[in-house]
Amino acid sequence: MIQSYTDQLKLYHNEEETRIKNTLSRLDTDRSIENEDALVLLAMVRAQVVCLLEYITHNLELFATSVLTFDERYNVDT
């Protein structure tokens, strides 16, 4: 179950990372972008990165909780 969850987290991370890179590449390749539009794109990237970081942090907390629960249930120290 944990492996499945980890795989899903990895997939989500990779998709978000690709989305962020694609947004950033627009700044690099589209020379017609105005300063205001560039600021909007940077704000979008920032929001995407913050969301991804929050998602990862939340999932790390869930993982730690599940390991602690497992340890308590089976009286082990994983």
PDB file of C-alpha atoms in Angstrom:
ATOM      1  CA  MET A   1       0.000   0.000   0.000  1.00  0.00           C
ATOM      2  CA  ILE A   2       2.791   2.400   0.874  1.00  0.00           C
ATOM      3  CA  GLN A   3       4.586   1.547  -2.386  1.00  0.00           C
ATOM      4  CA  SER A   4       1.465   2.381  -4.378  1.00  0.00           C
ATOM      5  CA  TYR A   5       1.094   5.656  -2.516  1.00  0.00           C
ATOM      6  CA  THR A   6       4.782   6.475  -3.068  1.00  0.00           C
ATOM      7  CA  ASP A   7       4.451   5.755  -6.776  1.00  0.00           C
ATOM      8  CA  GLN A   8       1.442   8.062  -6.992  1.00  0.00           C
ATOM      9  CA  LEU A   9       3.347  10.809  -5.170  1.00  0.00           C
ATOM     10  CA  LYS A  10       6.271  10.409  -7.558  1.00  0.00           C
ATOM     11  CA  LEU A  11       3.964  10.598 -10.575  1.00  0.00           C
ATOM     12  CA  TYR A  12       2.290  13.757  -9.257  1.00  0.00           C
ATOM     13  CA  HIS A  13       5.683  15.306  -8.508  1.00  0.00           C
ATOM     14  CA  ASN A  14       6.954  14.576 -12.013  1.00  0.00           C
ATOM     15  CA  GLU A  15       3.806  15.987 -13.626  1.00  0.00           C
ATOM     16  CA  GLU A  16       3.991  19.170 -11.576  1.00  0.00           C
ATOM     17  CA  GLU A  17       7.704  19.539 -12.229  1.00  0.00           C
ATOM     18  CA  THR A  18       7.055  19.258 -15.970  1.00  0.00           C
ATOM     19  CA  ARG A  19       4.244  21.818 -15.743  1.00  0.00           C
ATOM     20  CA  ILE A  20       6.553  24.241 -13.903  1.00  0.00           C
ATOM     21  CA  LYS A  21       9.353  23.736 -16.438  1.00  0.00           C
ATOM     22  CA  ASN A  22       6.932  24.340 -19.300  1.00  0.00           C
ATOM     23  CA  THR A  23       5.756  27.586 -17.750  1.00  0.00           C
ATOM     24  CA  LEU A  24       9.342  28.720 -17.216  1.00  0.00           C
ATOM     25  CA  SER A  25      10.302  27.797 -20.761  1.00  0.00           C
ATOM     26  CA  ARG A  26       7.691  30.249 -22.038  1.00  0.00           C
ATOM     27  CA  LEU A  27       9.734  33.018 -20.447  1.00  0.00           C
ATOM     28  CA  ASP A  28      12.869  31.748 -22.162  1.00  0.00           C
ATOM     29  CA  THR A  29      11.459  31.116 -25.637  1.00  0.00           C
ATOM     30  CA  ASP A  30       8.750  33.731 -26.150  1.00  0.00           C
ATOM     31  CA  ARG A  31      10.541  37.038 -26.760  1.00  0.00           C
ATOM     32  CA  SER A  32       7.247  38.879 -27.271  1.00  0.00           C
ATOM     33  CA  ILE A  33       6.255  38.543 -23.602  1.00  0.00           C
ATOM     34  CA  GLU A  34       5.781  41.927 -21.979  1.00  0.00           C
ATOM     35  CA  ASN A  35       7.162  42.626 -18.504  1.00  0.00           C
ATOM     36  CA  GLU A  36       3.698  42.485 -16.955  1.00  0.00           C
ATOM     37  CA  ASP A  37       3.005  39.120 -18.606  1.00  0.00           C
ATOM     38  CA  ALA A  38       6.364  37.826 -17.414  1.00  0.00           C
ATOM     39  CA  LEU A  39       5.457  38.824 -13.867  1.00  0.00           C
ATOM     40  CA  VAL A  40       2.162  36.962 -14.187  1.00  0.00           C
ATOM     41  CA  LEU A  41       3.998  33.858 -15.409  1.00  0.00           C
ATOM     42  CA  LEU A  42       6.481  34.096 -12.540  1.00  0.00           C
ATOM     43  CA  ALA A  43       3.597  34.420 -10.077  1.00  0.00           C
ATOM     44  CA  MET A  44       2.052  31.298 -11.619  1.00  0.00           C
ATOM     45  CA  VAL A  45       5.331  29.418 -11.231  1.00  0.00           C
ATOM     46  CA  ARG A  46       5.638  30.545  -7.637  1.00  0.00           C
ATOM     47  CA  ALA A  47       2.100  29.369  -6.884  1.00  0.00           C
ATOM     48  CA  GLN A  48       2.801  26.009  -8.547  1.00  0.00           C
ATOM     49  CA  VAL A  49       6.016  25.536  -6.558  1.00  0.00           C
ATOM     50  CA  VAL A  50       4.343  26.492  -3.273  1.00  0.00           C
ATOM     51  CA  CYS A  51       1.476  24.091  -3.963  1.00  0.00           C
ATOM     52  CA  LEU A  52       3.891  21.281  -4.814  1.00  0.00           C
ATOM     53  CA  LEU A  53       5.950  21.946  -1.691  1.00  0.00           C
ATOM     54  CA  GLU A  54       2.833  21.901   0.493  1.00  0.00           C
ATOM     55  CA  TYR A  55       1.696  18.659  -1.132  1.00  0.00           C
ATOM     56  CA  ILE A  56       5.067  16.998  -0.573  1.00  0.00           C
ATOM     57  CA  THR A  57       5.276  18.234   3.026  1.00  0.00           C
ATOM     58  CA  HIS A  58       1.777  16.973   3.777  1.00  0.00           C
ATOM     59  CA  ASN A  59       2.574  13.583   2.279  1.00  0.00           C
ATOM     60  CA  LEU A  60       5.813  13.308   4.248  1.00  0.00           C
ATOM     61  CA  GLU A  61       3.829  13.943   7.415  1.00  0.00           C
ATOM     62  CA  LEU A  62       1.314  11.270   6.410  1.00  0.00           C
ATOM     63  CA  PHE A  63       4.130   8.826   5.690  1.00  0.00           C
ATOM     64  CA  ALA A  64       5.758   9.489   9.063  1.00  0.00           C
ATOM     65  CA  THR A  65       2.408   9.001  10.788  1.00  0.00           C
ATOM     66  CA  SER A  66       1.799   5.713   9.002  1.00  0.00           C
ATOM     67  CA  VAL A  67       5.263   4.418   9.936  1.00  0.00           C
ATOM     68  CA  LEU A  68       4.742   5.410  13.568  1.00  0.00           C
ATOM     69  CA  THR A  69       1.335   3.726  13.575  1.00  0.00           C
ATOM     70  CA  PHE A  70       2.872   0.582  12.083  1.00  0.00           C
ATOM     71  CA  ASP A  71       5.635   0.619  14.702  1.00  0.00           C
ATOM     72  CA  GLU A  72       3.148   0.984  17.546  1.00  0.00           C
ATOM     73  CA  ARG A  73       0.893  -1.749  16.219  1.00  0.00           C
ATOM     74  CA  TYR A  74       3.675  -4.307  15.665  1.00  0.00           C
ATOM     75  CA  ASN A  75       5.987  -3.120  18.452  1.00  0.00           C
ATOM     76  CA  VAL A  76       8.936  -2.476  16.131  1.00  0.00           C
ATOM     77  CA  ASP A  77      11.229   0.451  15.406  1.00  0.00           C
ATOM     78  CA  THR A  78      11.192   0.991  11.665  1.00  0.00           C
TER      79      THR A  78
END
